[in-house]
Amino acid sequence: MATSSPLLKKSVKIACVQLASGADKPANLTHAADKVREAASNGAQIVVLPECFNSPYGCDFFPSYAEPLLPSPPSPEQSPSFHALAAMARDNGVYLVGGSIPELVAPDFSSSPPFKPKYCNTSLTFSPAGTLLATHRKIHLFDIDIPGKIKFKESDVLSAGNDLTIVDLAEYGKIAVAICYDIRFPELAMIAARRGCFALVYPGAFNTTTGPLHWRLQGQARAMDNQIYVALCSPARDVKAGYHAYGHSLVVDPMAQVMVEAKEDEAIVYADLNSAKIEEARSGIPLQDQRRFDVYVDVSKVKP
């Protein structure tokens, strides 16, 4: 009986950079480059930045910090963040999941006027050669209202993406990239896992209301359901900002055990991922062989 090839071809070290960013975009890009260099110097081969790493997080900031990414590649003048991320990956020889940045999308002139630009919350993943591998536009927009605690409505400014993002890292295998609120929708993770990903990577900026409740729990739940690794990368907390990120960047193993977790301050957390952990989880609790697709649908095979 032939054995299937492992999801993770060889062991890899991942780093989540819990970055402190402010209002100065060029300073944010320089600071991110310094931290990516530090992560690479400590042996990381996959480096992850947080959601909205190049700007403050908030609906008031998205339009003024947004950069056009299409047609690709944009010029350095159009998108300094795109070129900064490409250089970070290339200069350090790492796969870089570039957190996310606000993206300016040109108006659709084939539609009816008025022609208004759109904005997306967009993650860019680059190869060690500095080549763009994938673009993920946040699919689920963060619209919540918890009375007396937090109200936020990304859809006031942002438009949602429409595509699941799976990235092939040639030496290692496939990862899925999604952003923050996307983690609350387990269908995305199920599809990615059943299509052969060894890890789910979520740049995110949970807040100090939902973070203590659900940040770690969501990471563990997605790992437990799918028996693969999960990495969550948050901005560092800035109590002077209008939005207080929870922090606590972490990596969870395929048995839903938290391998490493930051606190709220700026930090880099590292984890070594290996195929044996995935195989151990799946052989001990063989969910993949026990699903009842005669009773419920396999979401990974349903096309919209």
Tab-separated table of N, CA, C and O in Angstrom, residues 88-198:
chain	number	residue	atom	x	y	z
A	88	MET	N	12.226	42.856	1.947
A	88	MET	CA	12.414	42.122	3.212
A	88	MET	C	12.567	40.632	2.948
A	88	MET	O	13.431	39.958	3.531
A	89	ALA	N	11.715	40.085	2.086
A	89	ALA	CA	11.785	38.662	1.762
A	89	ALA	C	13.081	38.338	1.033
A	89	ALA	O	13.791	37.382	1.387
A	90	ARG	N	13.401	39.131	0.032
A	90	ARG	CA	14.587	38.870	-0.798
A	90	ARG	C	15.876	39.050	-0.001
A	90	ARG	O	16.789	38.211	-0.064
A	91	ASP	N	15.980	40.115	0.751
A	91	ASP	CA	17.230	40.415	1.460
A	91	ASP	C	17.531	39.395	2.553
A	91	ASP	O	18.693	39.204	2.930
A	92	ASN	N	16.479	38.744	3.064
A	92	ASN	CA	16.674	37.787	4.159
A	92	ASN	C	16.460	36.338	3.742
A	92	ASN	O	16.620	35.430	4.559
A	93	GLY	N	16.082	36.125	2.480
A	93	GLY	CA	15.894	34.774	1.983
A	93	GLY	C	14.815	34.008	2.711
A	93	GLY	O	14.969	32.819	2.990
A	94	VAL	N	13.671	34.677	3.011
A	94	VAL	CA	12.584	34.032	3.755
A	94	VAL	C	11.281	34.119	2.968
A	94	VAL	O	11.108	34.987	2.109
A	95	TYR	N	10.381	33.189	3.279
A	95	TYR	CA	8.996	33.358	2.865
A	95	TYR	C	8.376	34.368	3.825
A	95	TYR	O	8.481	34.222	5.047
A	96	LEU	N	7.741	35.383	3.279
A	96	LEU	CA	7.199	36.463	4.102
A	96	LEU	C	5.702	36.608	3.874
A	96	LEU	O	5.258	36.913	2.767
A	97	VAL	N	4.921	36.352	4.937
A	97	VAL	CA	3.493	36.670	4.922
A	97	VAL	C	3.393	38.090	5.465
A	97	VAL	O	3.551	38.327	6.659
A	98	GLY	N	3.153	39.024	4.558
A	98	GLY	CA	3.325	40.435	4.881
A	98	GLY	C	2.165	41.056	5.631
A	98	GLY	O	1.735	42.171	5.273
A	99	GLY	N	1.680	40.377	6.671
A	99	GLY	CA	0.596	40.936	7.470
A	99	GLY	C	-0.535	41.355	6.573
A	99	GLY	O	-1.015	40.582	5.746
A	100	SER	N	-0.944	42.610	6.704
A	100	SER	CA	-1.858	43.186	5.716
A	100	SER	C	-1.631	44.676	5.630
A	100	SER	O	-1.051	45.285	6.536
A	101	ILE	N	-2.071	45.231	4.507
A	101	ILE	CA	-2.035	46.673	4.292
A	101	ILE	C	-3.377	47.098	3.696
A	101	ILE	O	-4.062	46.293	3.063
A	102	PRO	N	-3.773	48.359	3.886
A	102	PRO	CA	-4.964	48.841	3.181
A	102	PRO	C	-4.659	48.979	1.684
A	102	PRO	O	-3.649	49.568	1.303
A	103	GLU	N	-5.528	48.400	0.863
A	103	GLU	CA	-5.343	48.437	-0.589
A	103	GLU	C	-6.377	49.353	-1.237
A	103	GLU	O	-7.571	49.271	-0.931
A	104	LEU	N	-5.911	50.205	-2.141
A	104	LEU	CA	-6.790	51.049	-2.949
A	104	LEU	C	-7.111	50.317	-4.243
A	104	LEU	O	-6.215	49.925	-4.990
A	105	VAL	N	-8.399	50.102	-4.489
A	105	VAL	CA	-8.848	49.409	-5.694
A	105	VAL	C	-9.527	50.424	-6.603
A	105	VAL	O	-10.440	51.139	-6.180
A	106	ALA	N	-9.091	50.487	-7.833
A	106	ALA	CA	-9.628	51.471	-8.773
A	106	ALA	C	-11.124	51.269	-8.986
A	106	ALA	O	-11.630	50.143	-8.898
A	107	PRO	N	-11.867	52.339	-9.280
A	107	PRO	CA	-13.305	52.207	-9.524
A	107	PRO	C	-13.594	51.297	-10.704
A	107	PRO	O	-12.792	51.165	-11.629
A	108	ASP	N	-14.749	50.661	-10.673
A	108	ASP	CA	-15.214	49.838	-11.787
A	108	ASP	C	-15.988	50.742	-12.747
A	108	ASP	O	-17.158	51.070	-12.515
A	109	PHE	N	-15.322	51.145	-13.830
A	109	PHE	CA	-15.940	52.095	-14.756
A	109	PHE	C	-16.982	51.436	-15.661
A	109	PHE	O	-17.662	52.126	-16.423
A	110	SER	N	-17.096	50.104	-15.566
A	110	SER	CA	-18.146	49.437	-16.339
A	110	SER	C	-19.477	49.457	-15.597
A	110	SER	O	-20.514	49.104	-16.153
A	111	SER	N	-19.444	49.862	-14.325
A	111	SER	CA	-20.670	49.936	-13.539
A	111	SER	C	-21.310	51.303	-13.710
A	111	SER	O	-20.824	52.155	-14.452
A	112	SER	N	-22.375	51.520	-12.992
A	112	SER	CA	-23.066	52.805	-13.075
A	112	SER	C	-22.394	53.821	-12.164
A	112	SER	O	-21.883	53.468	-11.097
A	113	PRO	N	-22.373	55.098	-12.572
A	113	PRO	CA	-21.804	56.130	-11.695
A	113	PRO	C	-22.670	56.307	-10.447
A	113	PRO	O	-23.830	55.882	-10.441
A	114	PRO	N	-22.121	56.913	-9.375
A	114	PRO	CA	-20.785	57.510	-9.302
A	114	PRO	C	-19.689	56.456	-9.175
A	114	PRO	O	-19.900	55.419	-8.567
A	115	PHE	N	-18.542	56.757	-9.773
A	115	PHE	CA	-17.416	55.838	-9.753
A	115	PHE	C	-16.553	56.134	-8.526
A	115	PHE	O	-15.848	57.132	-8.489
A	116	LYS	N	-16.626	55.255	-7.572
A	116	LYS	CA	-15.891	55.457	-6.322
A	116	LYS	C	-14.826	54.387	-6.160
A	116	LYS	O	-15.054	53.221	-6.486
A	117	PRO	N	-13.659	54.757	-5.640
A	117	PRO	CA	-12.651	53.736	-5.353
A	117	PRO	C	-13.109	52.834	-4.212
A	117	PRO	O	-13.938	53.221	-3.388
A	118	LYS	N	-12.572	51.644	-4.176
A	118	LYS	CA	-12.837	50.718	-3.080
A	118	LYS	C	-11.546	50.518	-2.295
A	118	LYS	O	-10.446	50.774	-2.791
A	119	TYR	N	-11.715	50.049	-1.079
A	119	TYR	CA	-10.571	49.746	-0.230
A	119	TYR	C	-10.717	48.320	0.281
A	119	TYR	O	-11.813	47.890	0.644
A	120	CYS	N	-9.597	47.600	0.307
A	120	CYS	CA	-9.584	46.240	0.843
A	120	CYS	C	-8.484	46.122	1.892
A	120	CYS	O	-7.521	46.899	1.905
A	121	ASN	N	-8.642	45.147	2.766
A	121	ASN	CA	-7.623	44.802	3.750
A	121	ASN	C	-6.888	43.600	3.172
A	121	ASN	O	-7.449	42.499	3.096
A	122	THR	N	-5.641	43.785	2.749
A	122	THR	CA	-4.990	42.850	1.832
A	122	THR	C	-3.650	42.355	2.354
A	122	THR	O	-2.828	43.151	2.812
A	123	SER	N	-3.444	41.048	2.247
A	123	SER	CA	-2.186	40.424	2.655
A	123	SER	C	-1.415	39.960	1.428
A	123	SER	O	-1.982	39.346	0.517
A	124	LEU	N	-0.112	40.220	1.434
A	124	LEU	CA	0.773	39.842	0.339
A	124	LEU	C	1.805	38.847	0.856
A	124	LEU	O	2.442	39.093	1.886
A	125	THR	N	1.993	37.741	0.135
A	125	THR	CA	2.994	36.748	0.517
A	125	THR	C	4.077	36.690	-0.557
A	125	THR	O	3.768	36.583	-1.746
A	126	PHE	N	5.337	36.765	-0.099
A	126	PHE	CA	6.482	36.812	-1.009
A	126	PHE	C	7.396	35.612	-0.798
A	126	PHE	O	7.508	35.071	0.302
A	127	SER	N	8.083	35.229	-1.879
A	127	SER	CA	9.049	34.135	-1.846
A	127	SER	C	10.397	34.649	-1.354
A	127	SER	O	10.629	35.867	-1.290
A	128	PRO	N	11.338	33.740	-1.052
A	128	PRO	CA	12.688	34.181	-0.665
A	128	PRO	C	13.417	34.956	-1.761
A	128	PRO	O	14.422	35.622	-1.481
A	129	ALA	N	12.931	34.881	-2.988
A	129	ALA	CA	13.513	35.674	-4.079
A	129	ALA	C	12.858	37.045	-4.189
A	129	ALA	O	13.255	37.858	-5.036
A	130	GLY	N	11.864	37.311	-3.343
A	130	GLY	CA	11.172	38.595	-3.393
A	130	GLY	C	10.053	38.634	-4.408
A	130	GLY	O	9.555	39.711	-4.755
A	131	THR	N	9.612	37.467	-4.865
A	131	THR	CA	8.532	37.369	-5.849
A	131	THR	C	7.190	37.252	-5.139
A	131	THR	O	7.057	36.488	-4.181
A	132	LEU	N	6.201	37.986	-5.612
A	132	LEU	CA	4.856	37.877	-5.051
A	132	LEU	C	4.269	36.506	-5.367
A	132	LEU	O	4.173	36.116	-6.525
A	133	LEU	N	3.870	35.776	-4.324
A	133	LEU	CA	3.285	34.450	-4.493
A	133	LEU	C	1.769	34.464	-4.411
A	133	LEU	O	1.111	33.662	-5.070
A	134	ALA	N	1.217	35.347	-3.578
A	134	ALA	CA	-0.238	35.318	-3.372
A	134	ALA	C	-0.716	36.629	-2.786
A	134	ALA	O	0.023	37.328	-2.084
A	135	THR	N	-1.965	36.936	-3.079
A	135	THR	CA	-2.644	38.112	-2.535
A	135	THR	C	-3.963	37.660	-1.924
A	135	THR	O	-4.755	36.984	-2.586
A	136	HIS	N	-4.166	38.004	-0.659
A	136	HIS	CA	-5.423	37.659	0.005
A	136	HIS	C	-6.126	38.930	0.447
A	136	HIS	O	-5.572	39.732	1.203
A	137	ARG	N	-7.355	39.113	-0.026
A	137	ARG	CA	-8.197	40.203	0.461
A	137	ARG	C	-9.135	39.654	1.528
A	137	ARG	O	-9.810	38.653	1.297
A	138	LYS	N	-9.142	40.294	2.676
A	138	LYS	CA	-9.946	39.830	3.804
A	138	LYS	C	-11.373	39.552	3.356
A	138	LYS	O	-12.055	40.420	2.795
A	139	ILE	N	-11.825	38.336	3.613
A	139	ILE	CA	-13.120	37.889	3.102
A	139	ILE	C	-14.266	38.310	4.013
A	139	ILE	O	-15.327	38.739	3.551
A	140	HIS	N	-14.068	38.193	5.306
A	140	HIS	CA	-15.114	38.500	6.291
A	140	HIS	C	-14.767	39.817	6.973
A	140	HIS	O	-13.735	39.921	7.640
A	141	LEU	N	-15.604	40.805	6.804
A	141	LEU	CA	-15.326	42.129	7.368
A	141	LEU	C	-15.780	42.194	8.817
A	141	LEU	O	-16.805	41.636	9.208
A	142	PHE	N	-14.997	42.898	9.601
A	142	PHE	CA	-15.163	42.964	11.054
A	142	PHE	C	-16.254	43.976	11.399
A	142	PHE	O	-16.006	45.153	11.585
A	143	ASP	N	-17.488	43.491	11.445
A	143	ASP	CA	-18.645	44.313	11.811
A	143	ASP	C	-19.244	43.726	13.085
A	143	ASP	O	-19.944	42.706	13.037
A	144	ILE	N	-18.958	44.343	14.226
A	144	ILE	CA	-19.482	43.817	15.490
A	144	ILE	C	-20.005	44.960	16.350
A	144	ILE	O	-19.634	46.116	16.169
A	145	ASP	N	-20.868	44.617	17.279
A	145	ASP	CA	-21.407	45.596	18.236
A	145	ASP	C	-21.690	44.862	19.543
A	145	ASP	O	-22.687	44.155	19.668
A	146	ILE	N	-20.764	45.005	20.489
A	146	ILE	CA	-20.937	44.438	21.825
A	146	ILE	C	-21.267	45.611	22.751
A	146	ILE	O	-20.384	46.418	23.056
A	147	PRO	N	-22.516	45.764	23.141
A	147	PRO	CA	-22.941	46.961	23.882
A	147	PRO	C	-22.070	47.246	25.098
A	147	PRO	O	-21.770	46.358	25.897
A	148	GLY	N	-21.646	48.505	25.184
A	148	GLY	CA	-20.854	48.948	26.317
A	148	GLY	C	-19.387	48.587	26.239
A	148	GLY	O	-18.609	48.972	27.120
A	149	LYS	N	-18.984	47.852	25.163
A	149	LYS	CA	-17.588	47.402	25.094
A	149	LYS	C	-16.904	47.806	23.791
A	149	LYS	O	-15.893	48.480	23.803
A	150	ILE	N	-17.451	47.380	22.664
A	150	ILE	CA	-16.828	47.744	21.389
A	150	ILE	C	-17.848	47.702	20.264
A	150	ILE	O	-18.712	46.815	20.217
A	151	LYS	N	-17.744	48.692	19.388
A	151	LYS	CA	-18.510	48.723	18.153
A	151	LYS	C	-17.545	49.053	17.034
A	151	LYS	O	-16.786	50.014	17.125
A	152	PHE	N	-17.548	48.246	15.992
A	152	PHE	CA	-16.622	48.461	14.883
A	152	PHE	C	-17.289	47.954	13.617
A	152	PHE	O	-17.922	46.892	13.624
A	153	LYS	N	-17.131	48.695	12.521
A	153	LYS	CA	-17.789	48.305	11.274
A	153	LYS	C	-16.848	48.559	10.099
A	153	LYS	O	-16.867	49.619	9.476
A	154	GLU	N	-16.042	47.551	9.780
A	154	GLU	CA	-15.111	47.686	8.659
A	154	GLU	C	-15.839	47.940	7.344
A	154	GLU	O	-15.302	48.611	6.461
A	155	SER	N	-17.048	47.402	7.208
A	155	SER	CA	-17.755	47.531	5.931
A	155	SER	C	-18.168	48.965	5.630
A	155	SER	O	-18.583	49.264	4.512
A	156	ASP	N	-18.039	49.870	6.608
A	156	ASP	CA	-18.273	51.287	6.319
A	156	ASP	C	-17.262	51.812	5.308
A	156	ASP	O	-17.539	52.771	4.582
A	157	VAL	N	-16.072	51.180	5.279
A	157	VAL	CA	-14.996	51.650	4.408
A	157	VAL	C	-14.484	50.556	3.477
A	157	VAL	O	-14.200	50.812	2.303
A	158	LEU	N	-14.363	49.343	3.990
A	158	LEU	CA	-13.707	48.277	3.241
A	158	LEU	C	-14.687	47.452	2.419
A	158	LEU	O	-15.853	47.319	2.769
A	159	SER	N	-14.163	46.872	1.344
A	159	SER	CA	-14.878	45.878	0.552
A	159	SER	C	-14.250	44.517	0.807
A	159	SER	O	-13.040	44.408	1.045
A	160	ALA	N	-15.060	43.487	0.742
A	160	ALA	CA	-14.589	42.144	1.054
A	160	ALA	C	-13.959	41.475	-0.162
A	160	ALA	O	-14.373	41.702	-1.300
A	161	GLY	N	-12.967	40.619	0.100
A	161	GLY	CA	-12.429	39.756	-0.931
A	161	GLY	C	-13.339	38.557	-1.136
A	161	GLY	O	-14.263	38.312	-0.353
A	162	ASN	N	-13.056	37.785	-2.177
A	162	ASN	CA	-13.943	36.675	-2.537
A	162	ASN	C	-13.215	35.351	-2.762
A	162	ASN	O	-13.821	34.409	-3.263
A	163	ASP	N	-11.940	35.280	-2.358
A	163	ASP	CA	-11.171	34.088	-2.701
A	163	ASP	C	-10.427	33.520	-1.504
A	163	ASP	O	-9.787	34.246	-0.746
A	164	LEU	N	-10.501	32.195	-1.366
A	164	LEU	CA	-9.639	31.459	-0.448
A	164	LEU	C	-8.213	31.531	-0.982
A	164	LEU	O	-7.995	31.421	-2.186
A	165	THR	N	-7.244	31.713	-0.094
A	165	THR	CA	-5.855	31.880	-0.526
A	165	THR	C	-4.988	30.757	0.004
A	165	THR	O	-4.765	30.641	1.211
A	166	ILE	N	-4.509	29.915	-0.902
A	166	ILE	CA	-3.569	28.844	-0.582
A	166	ILE	C	-2.266	29.146	-1.309
A	166	ILE	O	-2.269	29.439	-2.506
A	167	VAL	N	-1.165	29.077	-0.561
A	167	VAL	CA	0.138	29.458	-1.097
A	167	VAL	C	1.060	28.242	-1.066
A	167	VAL	O	1.209	27.597	-0.020
A	168	ASP	N	1.701	27.960	-2.184
A	168	ASP	CA	2.626	26.832	-2.262
A	168	ASP	C	4.040	27.330	-1.971
A	168	ASP	O	4.602	28.112	-2.738
A	169	LEU	N	4.590	26.892	-0.839
A	169	LEU	CA	5.974	27.183	-0.483
A	169	LEU	C	6.795	25.986	-0.949
A	169	LEU	O	6.748	24.913	-0.331
A	170	ALA	N	7.529	26.155	-2.014
A	170	ALA	CA	8.072	25.031	-2.781
A	170	ALA	C	8.770	23.976	-1.932
A	170	ALA	O	8.524	22.774	-2.103
A	171	GLU	N	9.642	24.374	-1.020
A	171	GLU	CA	10.413	23.397	-0.252
A	171	GLU	C	9.598	22.716	0.838
A	171	GLU	O	9.987	21.643	1.323
A	172	TYR	N	8.498	23.335	1.242
A	172	TYR	CA	7.810	22.899	2.451
A	172	TYR	C	6.409	22.331	2.221
A	172	TYR	O	6.010	21.357	2.866
A	173	GLY	N	5.648	22.941	1.366
A	173	GLY	CA	4.262	22.540	1.160
A	173	GLY	C	3.361	23.755	1.113
A	173	GLY	O	3.824	24.880	0.900
A	174	LYS	N	2.091	23.539	1.380
A	174	LYS	CA	1.103	24.606	1.224
A	174	LYS	C	0.683	25.177	2.572
A	174	LYS	O	0.522	24.451	3.554
A	175	ILE	N	0.469	26.483	2.592
A	175	ILE	CA	-0.155	27.157	3.720
A	175	ILE	C	-1.379	27.911	3.208
A	175	ILE	O	-1.484	28.206	2.018
A	176	ALA	N	-2.304	28.196	4.112
A	176	ALA	CA	-3.425	29.077	3.787
A	176	ALA	C	-3.223	30.378	4.540
A	176	ALA	O	-2.787	30.383	5.700
A	177	VAL	N	-3.518	31.483	3.881
A	177	VAL	CA	-3.410	32.802	4.499
A	177	VAL	C	-4.791	33.436	4.534
A	177	VAL	O	-5.495	33.481	3.513
A	178	ALA	N	-5.193	33.910	5.699
A	178	ALA	CA	-6.434	34.668	5.858
A	178	ALA	C	-6.166	35.755	6.897
A	178	ALA	O	-5.078	35.810	7.482
A	179	ILE	N	-7.147	36.618	7.129
A	179	ILE	CA	-6.900	37.795	7.963
A	179	ILE	C	-7.919	37.883	9.086
A	179	ILE	O	-9.131	37.919	8.847
A	180	CYS	N	-7.438	37.894	10.320
A	180	CYS	CA	-8.162	38.251	11.529
A	180	CYS	C	-9.560	37.641	11.615
A	180	CYS	O	-9.713	36.474	11.936
A	181	TYR	N	-10.594	38.394	11.307
A	181	TYR	CA	-11.986	37.959	11.464
A	181	TYR	C	-12.292	36.715	10.638
A	181	TYR	O	-13.221	35.966	10.951
A	182	ASP	N	-11.490	36.475	9.587
A	182	ASP	CA	-11.656	35.262	8.784
A	182	ASP	C	-11.550	33.998	9.642
A	182	ASP	O	-12.122	32.960	9.292
A	183	ILE	N	-10.814	34.065	10.756
A	183	ILE	CA	-10.599	32.867	11.569
A	183	ILE	C	-11.889	32.381	12.224
A	183	ILE	O	-12.009	31.215	12.589
A	184	ARG	N	-12.869	33.263	12.361
A	184	ARG	CA	-14.120	32.880	13.022
A	184	ARG	C	-15.027	32.039	12.122
A	184	ARG	O	-16.076	31.578	12.560
A	185	PHE	N	-14.621	31.838	10.892
A	185	PHE	CA	-15.445	31.105	9.933
A	185	PHE	C	-14.711	29.813	9.567
A	185	PHE	O	-13.826	29.804	8.709
A	186	PRO	N	-15.069	28.712	10.236
A	186	PRO	CA	-14.269	27.487	10.129
A	186	PRO	C	-14.281	26.845	8.748
A	186	PRO	O	-13.404	26.039	8.443
A	187	GLU	N	-15.242	27.206	7.918
A	187	GLU	CA	-15.289	26.612	6.580
A	187	GLU	C	-14.001	26.900	5.796
A	187	GLU	O	-13.504	26.026	5.079
A	188	LEU	N	-13.481	28.118	5.908
A	188	LEU	CA	-12.243	28.457	5.201
A	188	LEU	C	-11.121	27.518	5.600
A	188	LEU	O	-10.368	27.012	4.761
A	189	ALA	N	-10.985	27.311	6.908
A	189	ALA	CA	-9.920	26.450	7.412
A	189	ALA	C	-10.116	25.009	6.972
A	189	ALA	O	-9.158	24.324	6.591
A	190	MET	N	-11.352	24.529	7.016
A	190	MET	CA	-11.636	23.154	6.583
A	190	MET	C	-11.233	22.938	5.132
A	190	MET	O	-10.597	21.933	4.780
A	191	ILE	N	-11.610	23.871	4.292
A	191	ILE	CA	-11.301	23.728	2.864
A	191	ILE	C	-9.798	23.714	2.658
A	191	ILE	O	-9.255	22.867	1.938
A	192	ALA	N	-9.093	24.654	3.317
A	192	ALA	CA	-7.637	24.734	3.157
A	192	ALA	C	-6.963	23.459	3.633
A	192	ALA	O	-6.070	22.923	2.961
A	193	ALA	N	-7.395	22.944	4.773
A	193	ALA	CA	-6.781	21.729	5.312
A	193	ALA	C	-7.027	20.533	4.406
A	193	ALA	O	-6.122	19.734	4.144
A	194	ARG	N	-8.240	20.410	3.894
A	194	ARG	CA	-8.568	19.263	3.043
A	194	ARG	C	-7.937	19.374	1.662
A	194	ARG	O	-7.865	18.395	0.926
A	195	ARG	N	-7.454	20.569	1.341
A	195	ARG	CA	-6.732	20.743	0.080
A	195	ARG	C	-5.223	20.683	0.285
A	195	ARG	O	-4.453	21.059	-0.603
A	196	GLY	N	-4.802	20.213	1.454
A	196	GLY	CA	-3.397	19.860	1.627
A	196	GLY	C	-2.499	20.855	2.309
A	196	GLY	O	-1.271	20.742	2.215
A	197	CYS	N	-3.046	21.816	3.047
A	197	CYS	CA	-2.195	22.779	3.750
A	197	CYS	C	-1.652	22.178	5.046
A	197	CYS	O	-2.347	21.443	5.740
A	198	PHE	N	-0.406	22.529	5.378
A	198	PHE	CA	0.166	22.096	6.653
A	198	PHE	C	0.001	23.146	7.741
A	198	PHE	O	0.200	22.858	8.921
